[in-house]
Structure formats: structure tokens, C-alpha cells
Amino acid sequence: FSRSQPLGALVEQAFRQAGTPRRVAIEVNQSSVACALARAGAGVAVIDPFWLIEARENGVVCLKFAPGTAVTAQVLVSRGAPLSRPARLFLATMRRTIKSLQVQGLL
């Protein structure tokens, strides 16, 4: 992630705290792009946890990042309008994905 993005700033902070220099050849703002580059052999990618299942199913080895960095995901919805059916299905899928990642020890 780009250092100008919130997740990129967290990664940068983790490297600094570990005393490890961060050598970056390419910065991207999307985990899908980072996964594609890693799969193509361009190096390693630090991605958000929601891409772990997709990455593992597409030939990428996933390793835990240490030190662990907490990321809080939030869902924003309208206070004055009910959720649409697609929005409810999306939230249900997200909850199942989070639970699956927790069971696998990836979150």
C-alpha cells in the first residue's frame, strides 16, 4: 500500500518499529493489483486480510505479517434508509468471510 494511504502508513510504522528497512519497488493502492504482481513473481505484497482467501486460491503463499497490525473495518450505511437486499447479502457474505478467516487463524 502507498504510504499516503492509511493501511500503507500502518505498514510503514510496523517496519519502523521492527527496525527493518522497507524496500519498495512498486506501490499500489489495491490488494488485487498487489496479488497479481506477487503471483507474477514481481516480489512480495502486503495486502489487507479480506484478500487472503482469494490470494491463497490463486497460487500465492500467504504468510503472517509480524508484528501484527490491527485494522478495523467499518460499514457505513444510511441512518434514514433501510438496507437493500443486495446490501444485506453483501454484509452477510462479509461476516462469513471474516468468520472463515478467524477460524483459519488469519485474522
mmCIF file with all atom_site columns, C-alpha atoms in Angstrom:
data_model
loop_
_atom_site.group_PDB
_atom_site.id
_atom_site.type_symbol
_atom_site.label_atom_id
_atom_site.label_alt_id
_atom_site.label_comp_id
_atom_site.label_asym_id
_atom_site.label_entity_id
_atom_site.label_seq_id
_atom_site.pdbx_PDB_ins_code
_atom_site.Cartn_x
_atom_site.Cartn_y
_atom_site.Cartn_z
_atom_site.occupancy
_atom_site.B_iso_or_equiv
_atom_site.pdbx_formal_charge
_atom_site.auth_seq_id
_atom_site.auth_comp_id
_atom_site.auth_asym_id
_atom_site.auth_atom_id
_atom_site.pdbx_PDB_model_num
ATOM 1   C CA . PHE A 1 1   ? 0.000   0.000   0.000   1.00 0.00 ? 1   PHE A CA 1
ATOM 2   C CA . SER A 1 2   ? 1.080   3.517   -0.702  1.00 0.00 ? 2   SER A CA 1
ATOM 3   C CA . ARG A 1 3   ? 2.478   5.316   2.322   1.00 0.00 ? 3   ARG A CA 1
ATOM 4   C CA . SER A 1 4   ? -0.103  8.040   1.672   1.00 0.00 ? 4   SER A CA 1
ATOM 5   C CA . GLN A 1 5   ? -2.933  5.575   2.408   1.00 0.00 ? 5   GLN A CA 1
ATOM 6   C CA . PRO A 1 6   ? -3.996  4.638   5.970   1.00 0.00 ? 6   PRO A CA 1
ATOM 7   C CA . LEU A 1 7   ? -3.034  0.954   5.552   1.00 0.00 ? 7   LEU A CA 1
ATOM 8   C CA . GLY A 1 8   ? 0.261   1.901   3.950   1.00 0.00 ? 8   GLY A CA 1
ATOM 9   C CA . ALA A 1 9   ? 1.047   4.176   6.890   1.00 0.00 ? 9   ALA A CA 1
ATOM 10  C CA . LEU A 1 10  ? 0.377   1.263   9.281   1.00 0.00 ? 10  LEU A CA 1
ATOM 11  C CA . VAL A 1 11  ? 2.713   -0.985  7.297   1.00 0.00 ? 11  VAL A CA 1
ATOM 12  C CA . GLU A 1 12  ? 5.370   1.725   7.286   1.00 0.00 ? 12  GLU A CA 1
ATOM 13  C CA . GLN A 1 13  ? 5.025   2.113   11.059  1.00 0.00 ? 13  GLN A CA 1
ATOM 14  C CA . ALA A 1 14  ? 5.334   -1.660  11.607  1.00 0.00 ? 14  ALA A CA 1
ATOM 15  C CA . PHE A 1 15  ? 8.559   -1.785  9.579   1.00 0.00 ? 15  PHE A CA 1
ATOM 16  C CA . ARG A 1 16  ? 9.961   1.169   11.521  1.00 0.00 ? 16  ARG A CA 1
ATOM 17  C CA . GLN A 1 17  ? 9.069   -0.411  14.881  1.00 0.00 ? 17  GLN A CA 1
ATOM 18  C CA . ALA A 1 18  ? 10.713  -3.672  13.809  1.00 0.00 ? 18  ALA A CA 1
ATOM 19  C CA . GLY A 1 19  ? 13.855  -1.780  12.757  1.00 0.00 ? 19  GLY A CA 1
ATOM 20  C CA . THR A 1 20  ? 13.598  -3.294  9.292   1.00 0.00 ? 20  THR A CA 1
ATOM 21  C CA . PRO A 1 21  ? 14.162  -1.155  6.219   1.00 0.00 ? 21  PRO A CA 1
ATOM 22  C CA . ARG A 1 22  ? 11.253  -1.179  3.791   1.00 0.00 ? 22  ARG A CA 1
ATOM 23  C CA . ARG A 1 23  ? 12.493  -1.627  0.228   1.00 0.00 ? 23  ARG A CA 1
ATOM 24  C CA . VAL A 1 24  ? 9.663   -0.743  -2.117  1.00 0.00 ? 24  VAL A CA 1
ATOM 25  C CA . ALA A 1 25  ? 9.900   -1.106  -5.868  1.00 0.00 ? 25  ALA A CA 1
ATOM 26  C CA . ILE A 1 26  ? 6.203   -0.555  -6.626  1.00 0.00 ? 26  ILE A CA 1
ATOM 27  C CA . GLU A 1 27  ? 3.428   0.949   -4.510  1.00 0.00 ? 27  GLU A CA 1
ATOM 28  C CA . VAL A 1 28  ? -0.171  0.164   -5.377  1.00 0.00 ? 28  VAL A CA 1
ATOM 29  C CA . ASN A 1 29  ? -3.453  1.096   -3.735  1.00 0.00 ? 29  ASN A CA 1
ATOM 30  C CA . GLN A 1 30  ? -5.370  -2.115  -4.407  1.00 0.00 ? 30  GLN A CA 1
ATOM 31  C CA . SER A 1 31  ? -4.773  -5.558  -2.973  1.00 0.00 ? 31  SER A CA 1
ATOM 32  C CA . SER A 1 32  ? -5.933  -7.150  -6.231  1.00 0.00 ? 32  SER A CA 1
ATOM 33  C CA . VAL A 1 33  ? -3.071  -5.470  -8.085  1.00 0.00 ? 33  VAL A CA 1
ATOM 34  C CA . ALA A 1 34  ? -0.581  -6.371  -5.335  1.00 0.00 ? 34  ALA A CA 1
ATOM 35  C CA . CYS A 1 35  ? -1.689  -10.026 -5.504  1.00 0.00 ? 35  CYS A CA 1
ATOM 36  C CA . ALA A 1 36  ? -1.366  -10.106 -9.288  1.00 0.00 ? 36  ALA A CA 1
ATOM 37  C CA . LEU A 1 37  ? 2.152   -8.673  -9.097  1.00 0.00 ? 37  LEU A CA 1
ATOM 38  C CA . ALA A 1 38  ? 3.210   -11.179 -6.418  1.00 0.00 ? 38  ALA A CA 1
ATOM 39  C CA . ARG A 1 39  ? 1.687   -14.062 -8.401  1.00 0.00 ? 39  ARG A CA 1
ATOM 40  C CA . ALA A 1 40  ? 3.656   -12.898 -11.450 1.00 0.00 ? 40  ALA A CA 1
ATOM 41  C CA . GLY A 1 41  ? 6.883   -13.053 -9.439  1.00 0.00 ? 41  GLY A CA 1
ATOM 42  C CA . ALA A 1 42  ? 7.428   -9.311  -9.016  1.00 0.00 ? 42  ALA A CA 1
ATOM 43  C CA . GLY A 1 43  ? 8.126   -9.689  -5.282  1.00 0.00 ? 43  GLY A CA 1
ATOM 44  C CA . VAL A 1 44  ? 6.086   -9.777  -2.121  1.00 0.00 ? 44  VAL A CA 1
ATOM 45  C CA . ALA A 1 45  ? 2.822   -7.975  -1.401  1.00 0.00 ? 45  ALA A CA 1
ATOM 46  C CA . VAL A 1 46  ? 1.369   -6.711  1.836   1.00 0.00 ? 46  VAL A CA 1
ATOM 47  C CA . ILE A 1 47  ? -2.398  -6.935  1.477   1.00 0.00 ? 47  ILE A CA 1
ATOM 48  C CA . ASP A 1 48  ? -5.472  -6.381  3.588   1.00 0.00 ? 48  ASP A CA 1
ATOM 49  C CA . PRO A 1 49  ? -6.854  -9.527  5.242   1.00 0.00 ? 49  PRO A CA 1
ATOM 50  C CA . PHE A 1 50  ? -10.002 -9.665  3.112   1.00 0.00 ? 50  PHE A CA 1
ATOM 51  C CA . TRP A 1 51  ? -7.913  -10.718 0.094   1.00 0.00 ? 51  TRP A CA 1
ATOM 52  C CA . LEU A 1 52  ? -6.290  -13.681 1.845   1.00 0.00 ? 52  LEU A CA 1
ATOM 53  C CA . ILE A 1 53  ? -8.795  -16.275 0.659   1.00 0.00 ? 53  ILE A CA 1
ATOM 54  C CA . GLU A 1 54  ? -8.634  -15.042 -2.936  1.00 0.00 ? 54  GLU A CA 1
ATOM 55  C CA . ALA A 1 55  ? -4.839  -14.958 -2.871  1.00 0.00 ? 55  ALA A CA 1
ATOM 56  C CA . ARG A 1 56  ? -4.496  -18.448 -1.433  1.00 0.00 ? 56  ARG A CA 1
ATOM 57  C CA . GLU A 1 57  ? -6.860  -19.876 -4.058  1.00 0.00 ? 57  GLU A CA 1
ATOM 58  C CA . ASN A 1 58  ? -4.790  -18.366 -6.874  1.00 0.00 ? 58  ASN A CA 1
ATOM 59  C CA . GLY A 1 59  ? -1.325  -19.742 -6.265  1.00 0.00 ? 59  GLY A CA 1
ATOM 60  C CA . VAL A 1 60  ? 0.033   -17.230 -3.770  1.00 0.00 ? 60  VAL A CA 1
ATOM 61  C CA . VAL A 1 61  ? 1.555   -18.328 -0.462  1.00 0.00 ? 61  VAL A CA 1
ATOM 62  C CA . CYS A 1 62  ? 0.265   -16.256 2.454   1.00 0.00 ? 62  CYS A CA 1
ATOM 63  C CA . LEU A 1 63  ? 2.453   -15.549 5.467   1.00 0.00 ? 63  LEU A CA 1
ATOM 64  C CA . LYS A 1 64  ? 1.504   -13.635 8.589   1.00 0.00 ? 64  LYS A CA 1
ATOM 65  C CA . PHE A 1 65  ? 2.900   -10.151 8.868   1.00 0.00 ? 65  PHE A CA 1
ATOM 66  C CA . ALA A 1 66  ? 4.854   -9.561  12.057  1.00 0.00 ? 66  ALA A CA 1
ATOM 67  C CA . PRO A 1 67  ? 4.495   -7.533  14.114  1.00 0.00 ? 67  PRO A CA 1
ATOM 68  C CA . GLY A 1 68  ? 0.736   -7.836  13.857  1.00 0.00 ? 68  GLY A CA 1
ATOM 69  C CA . THR A 1 69  ? -1.071  -4.693  12.807  1.00 0.00 ? 69  THR A CA 1
ATOM 70  C CA . ALA A 1 70  ? -4.683  -4.199  13.831  1.00 0.00 ? 70  ALA A CA 1
ATOM 71  C CA . VAL A 1 71  ? -7.041  -2.928  11.160  1.00 0.00 ? 71  VAL A CA 1
ATOM 72  C CA . THR A 1 72  ? -10.631 -2.057  11.977  1.00 0.00 ? 72  THR A CA 1
ATOM 73  C CA . ALA A 1 73  ? -13.143 -2.403  9.171   1.00 0.00 ? 73  ALA A CA 1
ATOM 74  C CA . GLN A 1 74  ? -16.316 -0.386  9.353   1.00 0.00 ? 74  GLN A CA 1
ATOM 75  C CA . VAL A 1 75  ? -19.501 -0.434  7.324   1.00 0.00 ? 75  VAL A CA 1
ATOM 76  C CA . LEU A 1 76  ? -21.243 2.853   6.638   1.00 0.00 ? 76  LEU A CA 1
ATOM 77  C CA . VAL A 1 77  ? -24.974 2.842   5.978   1.00 0.00 ? 77  VAL A CA 1
ATOM 78  C CA . SER A 1 78  ? -27.657 5.461   5.733   1.00 0.00 ? 78  SER A CA 1
ATOM 79  C CA . ARG A 1 79  ? -29.381 6.169   9.005   1.00 0.00 ? 79  ARG A CA 1
ATOM 80  C CA . GLY A 1 80  ? -32.618 7.067   7.247   1.00 0.00 ? 80  GLY A CA 1
ATOM 81  C CA . ALA A 1 81  ? -32.970 4.294   4.675   1.00 0.00 ? 81  ALA A CA 1
ATOM 82  C CA . PRO A 1 82  ? -33.323 0.534   5.068   1.00 0.00 ? 82  PRO A CA 1
ATOM 83  C CA . LEU A 1 83  ? -30.629 -1.684  3.592   1.00 0.00 ? 83  LEU A CA 1
ATOM 84  C CA . SER A 1 84  ? -31.372 -3.070  0.159   1.00 0.00 ? 84  SER A CA 1
ATOM 85  C CA . ARG A 1 85  ? -31.398 -6.815  -0.389  1.00 0.00 ? 85  ARG A CA 1
ATOM 86  C CA . PRO A 1 86  ? -28.017 -6.715  -2.202  1.00 0.00 ? 86  PRO A CA 1
ATOM 87  C CA . ALA A 1 87  ? -26.553 -4.710  0.701   1.00 0.00 ? 87  ALA A CA 1
ATOM 88  C CA . ARG A 1 88  ? -27.866 -7.247  3.238   1.00 0.00 ? 88  ARG A CA 1
ATOM 89  C CA . LEU A 1 89  ? -26.408 -10.112 1.159   1.00 0.00 ? 89  LEU A CA 1
ATOM 90  C CA . PHE A 1 90  ? -23.079 -8.299  0.919   1.00 0.00 ? 90  PHE A CA 1
ATOM 91  C CA . LEU A 1 91  ? -22.934 -7.827  4.705   1.00 0.00 ? 91  LEU A CA 1
ATOM 92  C CA . ALA A 1 92  ? -23.819 -11.485 5.282   1.00 0.00 ? 92  ALA A CA 1
ATOM 93  C CA . THR A 1 93  ? -21.040 -12.545 2.904   1.00 0.00 ? 93  THR A CA 1
ATOM 94  C CA . MET A 1 94  ? -18.584 -10.230 4.624   1.00 0.00 ? 94  MET A CA 1
ATOM 95  C CA . ARG A 1 95  ? -19.468 -11.665 8.036   1.00 0.00 ? 95  ARG A CA 1
ATOM 96  C CA . ARG A 1 96  ? -18.988 -15.238 6.747   1.00 0.00 ? 96  ARG A CA 1
ATOM 97  C CA . THR A 1 97  ? -15.636 -14.283 5.216   1.00 0.00 ? 97  THR A CA 1
ATOM 98  C CA . ILE A 1 98  ? -14.445 -12.715 8.457   1.00 0.00 ? 98  ILE A CA 1
ATOM 99  C CA . LYS A 1 99  ? -15.525 -15.766 10.441  1.00 0.00 ? 99  LYS A CA 1
ATOM 100 C CA . SER A 1 100 ? -13.735 -18.064 7.966   1.00 0.00 ? 100 SER A CA 1
ATOM 101 C CA . LEU A 1 101 ? -10.521 -16.029 8.211   1.00 0.00 ? 101 LEU A CA 1
ATOM 102 C CA . GLN A 1 102 ? -10.763 -16.120 12.020  1.00 0.00 ? 102 GLN A CA 1
ATOM 103 C CA . VAL A 1 103 ? -11.233 -19.903 12.037  1.00 0.00 ? 103 VAL A CA 1
ATOM 104 C CA . GLN A 1 104 ? -8.171  -20.267 9.797   1.00 0.00 ? 104 GLN A CA 1
ATOM 105 C CA . GLY A 1 105 ? -6.156  -18.072 12.164  1.00 0.00 ? 105 GLY A CA 1
ATOM 106 C CA . LEU A 1 106 ? -5.614  -15.435 9.503   1.00 0.00 ? 106 LEU A CA 1
ATOM 107 C CA . LEU A 1 107 ? -7.345  -12.663 11.454  1.00 0.00 ? 107 LEU A CA 1
#
